[in-house]
Short mmCIF file of C-alpha atoms and ligand atoms in Angstrom, two decimals:
data_model
loop_
_atom_site.label_atom_id
_atom_site.label_comp_id
_atom_site.label_asym_id
_atom_site.label_seq_id
_atom_site.Cartn_x
_atom_site.Cartn_y
_atom_site.Cartn_z
CA MET A 25 -13.45 -15.21 39.69
CA SER A 26 -11.93 -11.75 39.80
CA GLN A 27 -10.96 -10.18 36.56
CA SER A 28 -7.32 -9.92 37.55
CA GLN A 29 -7.04 -13.66 37.87
CA SER A 30 -9.11 -14.60 34.94
CA LEU A 31 -6.57 -14.58 32.14
CA GLN A 32 -3.81 -16.13 34.20
CA LEU A 33 -5.57 -19.11 35.57
CA ASN A 34 -6.56 -21.97 33.42
CA ALA A 35 -10.23 -22.19 34.01
CA VAL A 36 -11.76 -25.49 34.90
CA GLU A 37 -12.40 -27.50 31.78
CA ASN A 38 -15.48 -26.38 29.88
CA GLN A 39 -16.11 -23.54 32.23
CA PRO A 40 -16.22 -20.26 30.37
CA LEU A 41 -13.41 -17.85 31.16
CA PHE A 42 -15.83 -15.03 31.74
CA GLU A 43 -19.21 -15.14 33.39
CA GLN A 44 -22.06 -13.45 31.63
CA ASN A 45 -22.31 -10.72 34.22
CA GLU A 46 -18.59 -10.04 34.36
CA LEU A 47 -17.11 -6.91 32.85
CA PRO A 48 -14.75 -7.32 29.90
CA PRO A 49 -11.04 -7.29 30.68
CA GLN A 50 -10.05 -3.67 30.36
CA PHE A 51 -6.62 -2.56 29.42
CA ASN A 52 -5.68 -0.67 32.58
CA LEU A 53 -3.12 -0.75 35.35
CA GLU A 54 -5.05 -3.27 37.40
CA GLN A 55 -5.04 -5.66 34.44
CA PHE A 56 -1.51 -4.92 33.38
CA ILE A 57 0.01 -8.18 34.52
CA ASN A 58 -2.64 -10.08 32.60
CA TYR A 59 -1.94 -8.02 29.54
CA GLN A 60 1.78 -8.69 29.86
CA ILE A 61 1.22 -12.41 30.17
CA ALA A 62 -1.28 -12.46 27.32
CA SER A 63 1.09 -10.35 25.19
CA LEU A 64 3.93 -12.77 25.69
CA GLN A 65 1.63 -15.65 24.90
CA GLY A 66 0.46 -13.84 21.78
CA LEU A 67 4.01 -13.02 20.71
CA SER A 68 5.06 -16.56 21.34
CA ALA A 69 2.25 -17.80 19.10
CA VAL A 70 3.53 -15.48 16.38
CA GLN A 71 7.08 -16.66 16.96
CA GLN A 72 6.05 -20.29 16.65
CA ALA A 73 4.05 -19.59 13.52
CA MET A 74 6.94 -17.72 11.91
CA ALA A 75 9.36 -20.48 12.83
CA LYS A 76 6.99 -22.99 11.32
CA ALA A 77 6.57 -20.97 8.13
CA GLN A 78 9.31 -22.57 6.07
CA LYS A 79 7.44 -21.25 3.05
CA PRO A 80 5.65 -17.92 2.65
CA PHE A 81 2.28 -19.69 2.56
CA SER A 82 0.88 -23.04 3.62
CA GLY A 83 -1.03 -23.39 0.36
CA VAL A 84 -4.29 -23.95 2.23
CA SER A 85 -7.40 -23.90 0.07
CA VAL A 86 -10.27 -21.51 0.69
CA SER A 87 -12.66 -24.40 1.31
CA THR A 88 -10.44 -26.06 3.94
CA LEU A 89 -9.94 -22.83 5.82
CA ALA A 90 -13.57 -21.81 5.48
CA LYS A 91 -14.59 -25.10 7.04
CA THR A 92 -12.32 -24.51 10.04
CA LEU A 93 -13.89 -21.09 10.47
CA ASN A 94 -17.38 -22.47 10.10
CA ASP A 95 -16.75 -24.66 13.10
CA VAL A 96 -16.09 -21.66 15.32
CA ASP A 97 -19.08 -20.72 17.47
CA LEU A 98 -18.66 -17.06 18.35
CA SER A 99 -21.25 -17.28 21.09
CA LYS A 100 -19.10 -19.76 23.02
CA PRO A 101 -15.81 -18.25 24.20
CA LEU A 102 -12.94 -20.62 24.90
CA ALA A 103 -11.65 -21.68 28.30
CA ASP A 104 -8.52 -19.56 28.47
CA PHE A 105 -6.34 -17.27 26.43
CA PRO A 106 -3.83 -19.97 25.41
CA ALA A 107 -6.80 -21.89 23.99
CA VAL A 108 -7.83 -18.78 22.08
CA LEU A 109 -4.33 -18.53 20.63
CA ASP A 110 -4.30 -22.21 19.82
CA GLU A 111 -7.48 -21.77 17.82
CA LEU A 112 -5.97 -18.70 16.17
CA LYS A 113 -3.18 -20.89 14.86
CA SER A 114 -5.60 -23.08 12.99
CA VAL A 115 -7.83 -20.30 11.66
CA TYR A 116 -5.09 -17.81 10.84
CA LEU A 117 -1.46 -18.04 11.92
CA ASP A 118 -0.64 -21.41 10.39
CA HIS A 119 -2.05 -20.27 7.07
CA ALA A 120 -1.21 -16.58 6.90
CA VAL A 121 0.83 -15.20 4.03
CA TYR A 122 4.23 -14.24 5.43
CA PHE A 123 5.67 -11.10 3.89
CA HIS A 124 8.92 -11.35 5.84
CA HIS A 125 9.73 -14.61 4.05
CA PRO A 126 12.38 -14.12 1.36
CA ARG A 127 10.33 -16.09 -1.13
CA TYR A 128 7.35 -13.78 -0.82
CA MET A 129 7.73 -11.75 -4.00
CA ALA A 130 4.16 -11.16 -5.12
CA HIS A 131 2.63 -7.80 -4.32
CA LEU A 132 3.66 -4.49 -2.82
CA ASN A 133 3.82 -5.82 0.73
CA CYS A 134 6.95 -5.19 2.68
CA PRO A 135 8.60 -6.76 5.68
CA VAL A 136 8.31 -4.38 8.64
CA THR A 137 10.74 -2.97 11.19
CA TYR A 138 10.25 -4.23 14.71
CA PRO A 139 10.17 -0.78 16.32
CA ALA A 140 7.10 -0.23 14.16
CA VAL A 141 5.53 -3.42 15.50
CA VAL A 142 6.16 -2.20 19.05
CA ALA A 143 4.52 1.05 17.98
CA GLU A 144 1.40 -0.92 17.06
CA HIS A 145 1.19 -2.12 20.66
CA ILE A 146 1.55 1.42 21.96
CA ILE A 147 -0.95 2.79 19.44
CA ALA A 148 -3.59 0.31 20.59
CA ALA A 149 -2.72 0.63 24.27
CA ILE A 150 -3.13 4.39 24.41
CA ASN A 151 -5.77 4.32 21.68
CA THR A 152 -5.28 7.95 20.70
CA SER A 153 -7.44 9.34 17.95
CA VAL A 154 -5.58 11.98 15.99
CA ASP A 155 -8.63 13.82 14.74
CA THR A 156 -8.57 16.64 17.28
CA TRP A 157 -6.00 18.06 19.65
CA ASP A 158 -8.22 17.28 22.62
CA GLN A 159 -8.14 13.56 21.71
CA SER A 160 -4.47 13.32 20.95
CA ALA A 161 -2.25 16.15 22.20
CA GLY A 162 1.36 15.13 21.46
CA ALA A 163 0.32 12.58 18.85
CA THR A 164 -0.98 15.40 16.66
CA LEU A 165 2.38 17.13 16.86
CA ILE A 166 4.31 13.92 16.16
CA GLU A 167 2.21 13.27 13.07
CA GLN A 168 2.67 16.86 11.97
CA LYS A 169 6.44 16.63 12.41
CA LEU A 170 6.59 13.50 10.25
CA ILE A 171 4.46 15.20 7.61
CA ASP A 172 6.82 18.19 7.66
CA TRP A 173 9.76 15.80 7.37
CA THR A 174 8.22 14.07 4.36
CA CYS A 175 7.44 17.42 2.72
CA GLN A 176 11.07 18.41 3.20
CA LYS A 177 12.27 15.14 1.69
CA ALA A 178 10.13 16.01 -1.34
CA ASP A 179 11.65 19.52 -1.40
CA PHE A 180 8.15 20.94 -1.16
CA PRO A 181 7.90 24.69 -0.40
CA SER A 182 7.24 26.00 3.10
CA THR A 183 3.54 26.34 2.20
CA ALA A 184 3.26 22.55 2.09
CA ASP A 185 1.29 20.39 4.45
CA GLY A 186 -0.15 16.91 4.62
CA VAL A 187 -1.92 14.29 6.66
CA PHE A 188 -1.63 10.57 7.31
CA THR A 189 -4.15 8.41 5.47
CA SER A 190 -5.26 4.80 5.39
CA GLY A 191 -3.44 4.16 2.14
CA GLY A 192 -2.66 5.24 -1.37
CA THR A 193 -6.26 4.77 -2.41
CA GLN A 194 -7.43 7.37 0.08
CA SER A 195 -4.55 9.72 -0.72
CA ASN A 196 -5.33 9.54 -4.43
CA LEU A 197 -9.00 10.17 -3.70
CA MET A 198 -8.05 13.30 -1.76
CA ALA A 199 -5.86 14.50 -4.63
CA MET A 200 -8.64 14.02 -7.14
CA LEU A 201 -11.12 15.69 -4.78
CA VAL A 202 -8.95 18.80 -4.55
CA ALA A 203 -8.39 18.73 -8.32
CA ARG A 204 -12.13 18.59 -8.91
CA GLU A 205 -12.80 21.47 -6.49
CA VAL A 206 -10.12 23.63 -8.10
CA ALA A 207 -11.67 22.91 -11.49
CA VAL A 208 -15.15 23.81 -10.23
CA GLU A 209 -13.79 27.12 -8.92
CA ARG A 210 -12.39 27.79 -12.34
CA TYR A 211 -15.18 26.57 -14.60
CA ALA A 212 -18.22 27.20 -12.38
CA PRO A 213 -17.22 30.12 -10.16
CA GLY A 214 -19.48 30.57 -7.16
CA HIS A 215 -20.74 27.02 -7.38
CA GLU A 216 -20.39 25.12 -4.06
CA VAL A 217 -20.15 21.38 -4.64
CA LYS A 218 -20.46 20.78 -0.88
CA LEU A 219 -23.89 22.40 -0.91
CA GLN A 220 -25.19 21.91 -4.41
CA GLY A 221 -23.53 18.80 -5.72
CA LEU A 222 -21.73 18.78 -9.04
CA PRO A 223 -22.30 21.52 -11.61
CA ALA A 224 -23.36 20.30 -15.06
CA ILE A 225 -20.04 21.32 -16.56
CA ALA A 226 -18.26 18.70 -14.42
CA SER A 227 -19.36 16.04 -16.90
CA ARG A 228 -16.72 17.50 -19.23
CA PHE A 229 -13.85 17.24 -16.72
CA ARG A 230 -11.00 14.93 -17.73
CA ILE A 231 -8.12 13.43 -15.74
CA TYR A 232 -5.03 11.99 -17.43
CA CYS A 233 -2.90 9.16 -16.16
CA SER A 234 -0.85 6.46 -17.77
CA GLU A 235 -2.58 3.33 -19.01
CA VAL A 236 -0.71 1.42 -16.30
CA ALA A 237 -1.61 3.82 -13.48
CA HIS A 238 -3.28 2.44 -10.38
CA PHE A 239 -6.98 1.61 -10.51
CA SER A 240 -7.63 3.88 -7.53
CA ILE A 241 -7.57 6.89 -9.86
CA GLN A 242 -10.61 5.56 -11.71
CA LYS A 243 -12.20 4.62 -8.42
CA ALA A 244 -11.67 8.16 -7.15
CA ALA A 245 -13.20 9.61 -10.31
CA ALA A 246 -16.25 7.38 -9.83
CA LEU A 247 -16.63 8.32 -6.16
CA LEU A 248 -16.30 12.00 -7.02
CA GLY A 249 -19.19 11.80 -9.45
CA LEU A 250 -16.98 12.21 -12.52
CA GLY A 251 -17.12 8.58 -13.55
CA TYR A 252 -14.50 6.13 -14.80
CA ASP A 253 -14.82 7.63 -18.26
CA ALA A 254 -13.45 10.94 -16.99
CA VAL A 255 -10.08 9.23 -16.65
CA VAL A 256 -8.17 9.21 -19.91
CA PRO A 257 -5.55 6.46 -20.12
CA VAL A 258 -2.40 7.73 -21.78
CA ALA A 259 -0.14 5.40 -23.75
CA THR A 260 3.21 4.40 -22.30
CA ASN A 261 6.61 4.11 -23.96
CA SER A 262 8.74 0.97 -24.07
CA LYS A 263 9.81 1.61 -20.47
CA MET A 264 6.17 1.65 -19.32
CA GLN A 265 6.39 5.36 -18.56
CA MET A 266 3.70 7.78 -19.63
CA ASP A 267 4.58 8.99 -23.11
CA LEU A 268 4.79 12.78 -23.07
CA ASP A 269 3.71 13.19 -26.69
CA ALA A 270 0.79 10.88 -26.13
CA LEU A 271 -0.20 13.02 -23.14
CA LYS A 272 -0.01 16.20 -25.21
CA THR A 273 -2.12 14.60 -27.91
CA ALA A 274 -4.66 13.31 -25.40
CA VAL A 275 -5.02 16.77 -23.85
CA SER A 276 -5.42 18.54 -27.18
CA THR A 277 -7.83 15.92 -28.48
CA SER A 278 -9.94 16.41 -25.36
CA LYS A 279 -9.96 20.14 -25.79
CA ALA A 280 -10.95 19.84 -29.44
CA GLN A 281 -13.89 17.72 -28.32
CA GLY A 282 -15.00 20.35 -25.83
CA GLU A 283 -13.77 18.41 -22.81
CA LEU A 284 -12.01 20.17 -19.95
CA PRO A 285 -8.64 18.74 -18.86
CA ILE A 286 -8.40 19.27 -15.09
CA ALA A 287 -5.65 17.01 -13.75
CA VAL A 288 -2.77 14.76 -14.59
CA VAL A 289 -1.52 11.93 -12.41
CA ILE A 290 2.17 11.11 -12.62
CA THR A 291 2.82 7.61 -11.36
CA ALA A 292 6.17 7.41 -9.59
CA GLY A 293 6.45 3.65 -9.48
CA THR A 294 3.68 1.85 -11.31
CA THR A 295 2.24 -1.08 -9.40
CA ASP A 296 3.16 -3.65 -12.03
CA PHE A 297 6.41 -2.38 -13.50
CA GLY A 298 7.76 0.14 -10.98
CA SER A 299 8.12 2.56 -13.88
CA ILE A 300 8.35 6.27 -13.12
CA ASP A 301 6.62 8.71 -15.46
CA PRO A 302 8.73 11.71 -16.58
CA ILE A 303 8.02 13.97 -13.61
CA ASN A 304 9.71 17.18 -14.78
CA ASP A 305 8.23 17.15 -18.27
CA ILE A 306 4.71 16.35 -17.12
CA ALA A 307 4.87 18.92 -14.31
CA LEU A 308 5.87 21.55 -16.86
CA LEU A 309 3.07 20.60 -19.22
CA ALA A 310 0.61 20.62 -16.32
CA LYS A 311 1.63 24.18 -15.53
CA GLN A 312 1.15 25.30 -19.12
CA GLU A 313 -2.23 23.60 -19.35
CA GLN A 314 -3.32 24.61 -15.83
CA LEU A 315 -3.83 21.02 -14.78
CA TRP A 316 -3.67 19.87 -11.19
CA CYS A 317 -0.48 17.83 -11.07
CA HIS A 318 -0.47 14.86 -8.70
CA VAL A 319 2.29 12.34 -8.11
CA ASP A 320 1.12 8.89 -7.11
CA GLY A 321 4.26 7.84 -5.26
CA ALA A 322 2.60 4.99 -3.36
CA TYR A 323 5.43 2.70 -4.43
CA GLY A 324 8.29 4.96 -5.58
CA GLY A 325 7.93 7.33 -2.60
CA GLY A 326 10.53 5.24 -0.82
CA LEU A 327 13.12 6.86 -3.08
CA LEU A 328 12.77 10.01 -0.98
CA VAL A 329 15.20 8.42 1.49
CA SER A 330 17.33 6.56 -1.05
CA GLU A 331 20.97 7.44 -1.32
CA ASN A 332 21.45 6.10 -4.84
CA HIS A 333 18.17 6.74 -6.60
CA ARG A 334 16.63 9.88 -5.11
CA ASN A 335 17.27 11.65 -8.42
CA ALA A 336 14.64 9.47 -10.10
CA LEU A 337 12.11 11.68 -8.27
CA ASN A 338 13.61 14.96 -9.48
CA GLY A 339 10.84 17.40 -10.27
CA ILE A 340 8.55 16.08 -7.55
CA GLU A 341 9.03 19.41 -5.76
CA LYS A 342 7.12 21.11 -8.59
CA VAL A 343 3.86 19.18 -8.33
CA ASP A 344 0.67 20.09 -6.46
CA SER A 345 0.16 16.94 -4.42
CA ILE A 346 1.80 13.61 -3.58
CA THR A 347 0.68 10.19 -2.39
CA ILE A 348 3.18 8.33 -0.20
CA ASP A 349 2.66 4.80 1.13
CA TYR A 350 5.00 4.19 4.04
CA HIS A 351 3.46 0.72 4.18
CA LYS A 352 4.95 -0.10 0.80
CA SER A 353 8.47 1.26 0.66
CA PHE A 354 9.31 2.45 4.18
CA MET A 355 8.93 -0.95 5.89
CA GLN A 356 5.89 0.09 7.93
CA PRO A 357 2.97 -2.12 8.92
CA VAL A 358 -0.37 -1.54 7.19
CA SER A 359 -1.81 1.12 7.37
CA CYS A 360 0.69 3.94 7.15
CA SER A 361 0.41 6.47 4.34
CA ALA A 362 0.24 10.16 3.64
CA PHE A 363 -1.23 12.77 1.37
CA LEU A 364 0.83 15.91 0.82
CA LEU A 365 -0.18 19.24 -0.67
CA SER A 366 2.32 21.74 -1.99
CA ASN A 367 0.03 24.51 -0.78
CA LYS A 368 -1.91 23.80 2.36
CA ARG A 369 -4.66 26.25 1.52
CA TYR A 370 -6.22 23.57 -0.68
CA PHE A 371 -7.05 21.58 2.43
CA SER A 372 -9.98 24.00 2.73
CA HIS A 373 -11.67 21.81 0.11
CA ILE A 374 -11.55 18.86 2.46
CA THR A 375 -12.52 20.71 5.62
CA LEU A 376 -16.09 20.53 6.85
CA TYR A 377 -16.50 22.42 10.07
CA ALA A 378 -18.54 20.61 12.70
CA ASP A 379 -19.26 22.51 15.86
CA TYR A 380 -18.50 19.71 18.28
CA LEU A 381 -15.12 18.91 16.73
CA ASN A 382 -13.41 21.87 15.24
CA PRO A 383 -15.50 25.02 15.43
CA LEU A 384 -14.58 27.59 12.86
CA ALA A 385 -13.94 30.02 15.67
CA GLU A 386 -10.91 27.96 16.67
CA ALA A 387 -9.50 27.57 13.17
CA GLY A 388 -6.22 29.36 12.93
CA ASN A 389 -5.95 30.10 16.63
CA GLY A 390 -3.16 27.65 17.17
CA VAL A 391 -5.07 24.54 18.25
CA PRO A 392 -4.23 21.97 15.57
CA ASN A 393 -7.10 19.65 14.68
CA LEU A 394 -5.88 17.26 12.02
CA VAL A 395 -9.46 16.29 11.17
CA ASP A 396 -9.47 19.55 9.18
CA LYS A 397 -7.21 17.84 6.67
CA SER A 398 -8.66 14.35 6.69
CA LEU A 399 -11.51 12.43 5.12
CA GLN A 400 -11.56 10.26 8.22
CA THR A 401 -12.78 11.39 11.64
CA THR A 402 -11.64 8.95 14.31
CA ARG A 403 -8.20 8.09 13.05
CA ARG A 404 -5.38 5.82 14.18
CA PHE A 405 -2.06 7.25 15.28
CA ASP A 406 -0.28 5.37 12.49
CA ALA A 407 2.43 8.01 12.44
CA LEU A 408 3.91 6.50 15.60
CA LYS A 409 5.19 3.52 13.61
CA LEU A 410 7.28 5.68 11.34
CA TRP A 411 8.30 7.79 14.34
CA LEU A 412 9.68 4.86 16.34
CA THR A 413 11.39 3.54 13.22
CA LEU A 414 13.10 6.83 12.45
CA ARG A 415 14.02 7.50 16.09
CA THR A 416 15.53 4.01 16.36
CA ILE A 417 17.40 3.65 13.07
CA GLY A 418 17.08 6.95 11.20
CA GLU A 419 16.19 7.21 7.55
CA ALA A 420 19.36 5.92 5.92
CA PRO A 421 18.76 2.20 6.52
CA LEU A 422 15.29 2.51 4.96
CA GLY A 423 16.81 4.03 1.85
CA TYR A 424 19.58 1.44 1.89
CA ALA A 425 17.04 -1.39 2.02
CA PHE A 426 15.11 0.07 -0.92
CA ASP A 427 18.32 0.54 -2.92
CA LYS A 428 19.19 -3.05 -2.18
CA VAL A 429 15.96 -4.48 -3.59
CA ILE A 430 16.31 -2.26 -6.64
CA GLY A 431 19.78 -3.73 -7.16
CA LEU A 432 18.39 -7.22 -6.68
CA ALA A 433 15.66 -6.59 -9.25
CA ARG A 434 18.25 -5.43 -11.76
CA GLN A 435 20.32 -8.57 -11.19
CA THR A 436 17.15 -10.61 -11.60
CA HIS A 437 16.54 -8.84 -14.87
CA ILE A 438 19.90 -10.10 -16.13
CA VAL A 439 19.16 -13.63 -14.96
CA LEU A 440 15.77 -13.68 -16.70
CA ASN A 441 17.11 -12.09 -19.85
CA ASP A 442 19.87 -14.69 -20.11
CA HIS A 443 17.52 -17.58 -19.41
CA PRO A 444 16.29 -19.35 -22.57
CA ASP A 445 12.89 -20.09 -20.99
CA PHE A 446 11.93 -16.54 -20.16
CA GLU A 447 10.86 -13.30 -21.70
CA VAL A 448 11.03 -10.19 -19.53
CA ILE A 449 9.02 -7.05 -20.19
CA ASN A 450 10.69 -4.29 -18.24
CA TYR A 451 14.06 -3.15 -17.00
CA PRO A 452 13.24 -2.44 -13.35
CA GLU A 453 13.41 1.24 -12.41
CA LEU A 454 12.29 0.11 -8.97
CA SER A 455 11.95 -3.47 -7.79
CA ALA A 456 9.13 -4.97 -9.88
CA LEU A 457 9.63 -7.25 -12.87
CA VAL A 458 7.07 -8.56 -15.29
CA PHE A 459 8.09 -11.65 -17.22
CA ARG A 460 6.79 -14.94 -18.49
CA PHE A 461 7.74 -18.47 -19.30
CA ALA A 462 8.13 -18.32 -23.07
CA PRO A 463 10.77 -20.67 -24.49
CA ALA A 464 11.47 -20.08 -28.17
CA ASP A 465 9.96 -23.44 -29.19
CA LEU A 466 6.58 -22.59 -27.71
CA GLN A 467 6.28 -18.97 -28.76
CA THR A 468 4.15 -19.80 -31.75
CA ASP A 469 1.32 -20.75 -29.42
CA PRO A 470 0.36 -17.73 -27.30
CA ASP A 471 -2.65 -19.47 -25.79
CA LEU A 472 -0.42 -22.29 -24.58
CA LEU A 473 1.96 -19.75 -23.04
CA ASP A 474 -0.96 -18.09 -21.29
CA ALA A 475 -2.13 -21.40 -19.90
CA LEU A 476 1.35 -22.41 -18.75
CA ASN A 477 1.99 -19.13 -16.97
CA LEU A 478 -1.39 -19.25 -15.26
CA HIS A 479 -0.64 -22.81 -14.26
CA VAL A 480 2.67 -21.73 -12.70
CA ARG A 481 1.00 -19.09 -10.63
CA SER A 482 -1.81 -21.35 -9.43
CA THR A 483 0.68 -24.11 -8.61
CA PHE A 484 2.57 -21.75 -6.30
CA LEU A 485 -0.70 -20.78 -4.67
CA LYS A 486 -1.25 -24.47 -3.93
CA THR A 487 2.26 -25.32 -2.75
CA GLY A 488 3.08 -22.00 -1.08
CA GLU A 489 6.77 -22.58 -1.95
CA ALA A 490 6.98 -19.03 -3.23
CA MET A 491 4.46 -16.29 -3.75
CA ILE A 492 4.55 -14.54 -7.09
CA ALA A 493 1.97 -12.32 -8.75
CA ARG A 494 0.46 -12.31 -12.19
CA THR A 495 -0.63 -9.54 -14.48
CA LYS A 496 -1.77 -9.02 -18.03
CA VAL A 497 0.18 -7.20 -20.69
CA GLY A 498 -1.29 -6.74 -24.16
CA GLY A 499 -4.05 -9.18 -23.26
CA ARG A 500 -1.55 -11.93 -22.39
CA HIS A 501 -0.76 -13.50 -19.02
CA TYR A 502 2.51 -12.67 -17.34
CA LEU A 503 4.15 -13.34 -14.01
CA LYS A 504 5.45 -10.69 -11.68
CA PHE A 505 8.07 -10.36 -8.97
CA THR A 506 7.76 -7.45 -6.58
CA LEU A 507 10.89 -7.39 -4.45
CA LEU A 508 10.66 -5.44 -1.21
CA ASN A 509 12.58 -7.69 1.14
CA ALA A 510 16.23 -6.69 1.38
CA LEU A 511 16.96 -10.08 2.97
CA CYS A 512 15.93 -11.85 -0.22
CA GLN A 513 19.02 -13.15 -2.02
CA LEU A 514 19.71 -13.69 -5.67
CA SER A 515 19.94 -17.39 -4.81
CA ASP A 516 16.29 -17.27 -3.66
CA ILE A 517 15.31 -15.71 -6.94
CA ARG A 518 17.30 -18.22 -8.96
CA ALA A 519 15.62 -21.05 -7.06
CA VAL A 520 12.16 -19.65 -7.77
CA ILE A 521 13.01 -19.12 -11.43
CA ASP A 522 14.13 -22.76 -11.64
CA GLN A 523 10.91 -23.86 -9.98
CA ILE A 524 8.84 -21.82 -12.43
CA SER A 525 10.65 -23.41 -15.31
CA ASP A 526 10.24 -26.93 -13.87
CA ILE A 527 6.53 -26.45 -13.18
CA ALA A 528 5.87 -25.11 -16.65
CA TRP A 529 7.88 -27.76 -18.51
CA GLN A 530 6.35 -30.54 -16.49
CA ALA A 531 2.84 -29.26 -17.20
CA TYR A 532 3.71 -28.97 -20.87
CA LYS A 533 5.17 -32.46 -21.11
CA GLN A 534 2.32 -34.03 -19.19
CA GLU A 535 -0.17 -31.98 -21.16
CA GLN A 536 -1.71 -30.67 -17.96
CA VAL A 537 -2.79 -27.42 -19.51
C1 PLP B 606 -0.72 0.26 -3.98
C2 PLP B 606 -0.91 1.44 -4.84
C3 PLP B 606 -1.96 2.33 -4.62
C4 PLP B 606 -3.01 2.06 -3.57
O1 PLP B 606 -2.48 2.16 -2.30
P1 PLP B 606 -3.17 1.40 -1.06
O2 PLP B 606 -2.24 1.74 0.05
O3 PLP B 606 -3.18 -0.05 -1.40
O4 PLP B 606 -4.53 1.97 -0.89
C5 PLP B 606 -2.04 3.47 -5.38
N1 PLP B 606 -1.14 3.70 -6.35
C6 PLP B 606 -0.12 2.86 -6.62
C7 PLP B 606 0.84 3.19 -7.71
C8 PLP B 606 0.02 1.70 -5.86
O5 PLP B 606 1.02 0.84 -6.14
#
């Protein structure tokens, strides 16, 4: 059987599609028709699965799905591509979690634009790696242009630069890496961490972030040899924003103890509450205290293109570095993120010159090798997704969509506040709300409330009717909505709130918890 026929023809029953000594089906012009057919078959499988997904999740249990997967023998390929897709339905598509569904309101996962999905096809088809110019050419310039665009949106100075990353976790790691290197330069001049490892004094370095900042800051500190304990959690105010006085106290307490404050992380959009720390005030304090000032805008970065709420990021232009997750608030498929530096010279801390990739001799001679700015080497051309989105619809609709979900969250806040069964923690600065089932009659029994709220969340996980998240506040269990789908209606939210209430009351009455 020739390769060009192989994917089109239904092979004879039980006869493997490919012989052992056949070459794999390459993506090339000769195979293009097969790719087109297979693509349409693949897309049609997705279409069917999405049409079938009346709920965001089937509610499948781990054990059921694991059993289906156990039955797959990877050494025995299936007869034809439609059969492969059929199997994919049972192991994945029928039971995926669908972020485009209006009743998906759990985590920071967004619906995506379809130009970005087309971009994923193109990214894989060309398979560019954006590490060096000689592996990417135009892709390097496209990425650079989007980085410049994002820097401009942040009102960063002309010295700014950035790079696409795999996500906020990596961007935050890069920020903390630069912060650590700057601190070493200051406190252990002449010491080269790249060559010698950490100087002893690094054990006194301290990083400040709010107590509700993202866990990736601690993770970064651990990876950088500073340890979790180097991260000082700073108390938040009633709006879940870092409390400026608490920050000042934390810094001066550290100093009195002989510790060395090196960095502060401003969260612009905390993962649980969407709260935005006071950017201007913290940036000013950071300057006075000579702290590296990083904004974790993984969630709130979307405000850069918002018409109504851009001012919530005022002051961002003053900071040293920014994390942006286009895959959270710019409707891009995972992964699509960036790390920005106000002054590009700090990328020298990330650069490691390797002769075969980016010889020092070529640095600064006009051949851009993005690997100089990245922790990754081979790297996907994720920028193309944002590029096709912006070239198709421009930035305004992205901002409009984000504004819309913020509006929806604020309406939801009113609904929850007015509802006798619920207690809501935060007024949403962005689109996340933390609340719990807590009718007045039951409030005397916090353990019961915990159990009921946990029961609600696990019930949804079993029915898949809606996907909501949970979190802990003050040691107690809460529920969380993260709204990122502008097609979600208040009626969807009201329906889910009613379901939550029904589930909880029923469990209470039947003493299920
Ligand atoms: C999601 C998130 C991160 C981590 O980003 P990933 O893209 O998941 O790696 C970091 N900070 C905040 C505030 C986040 O919400």
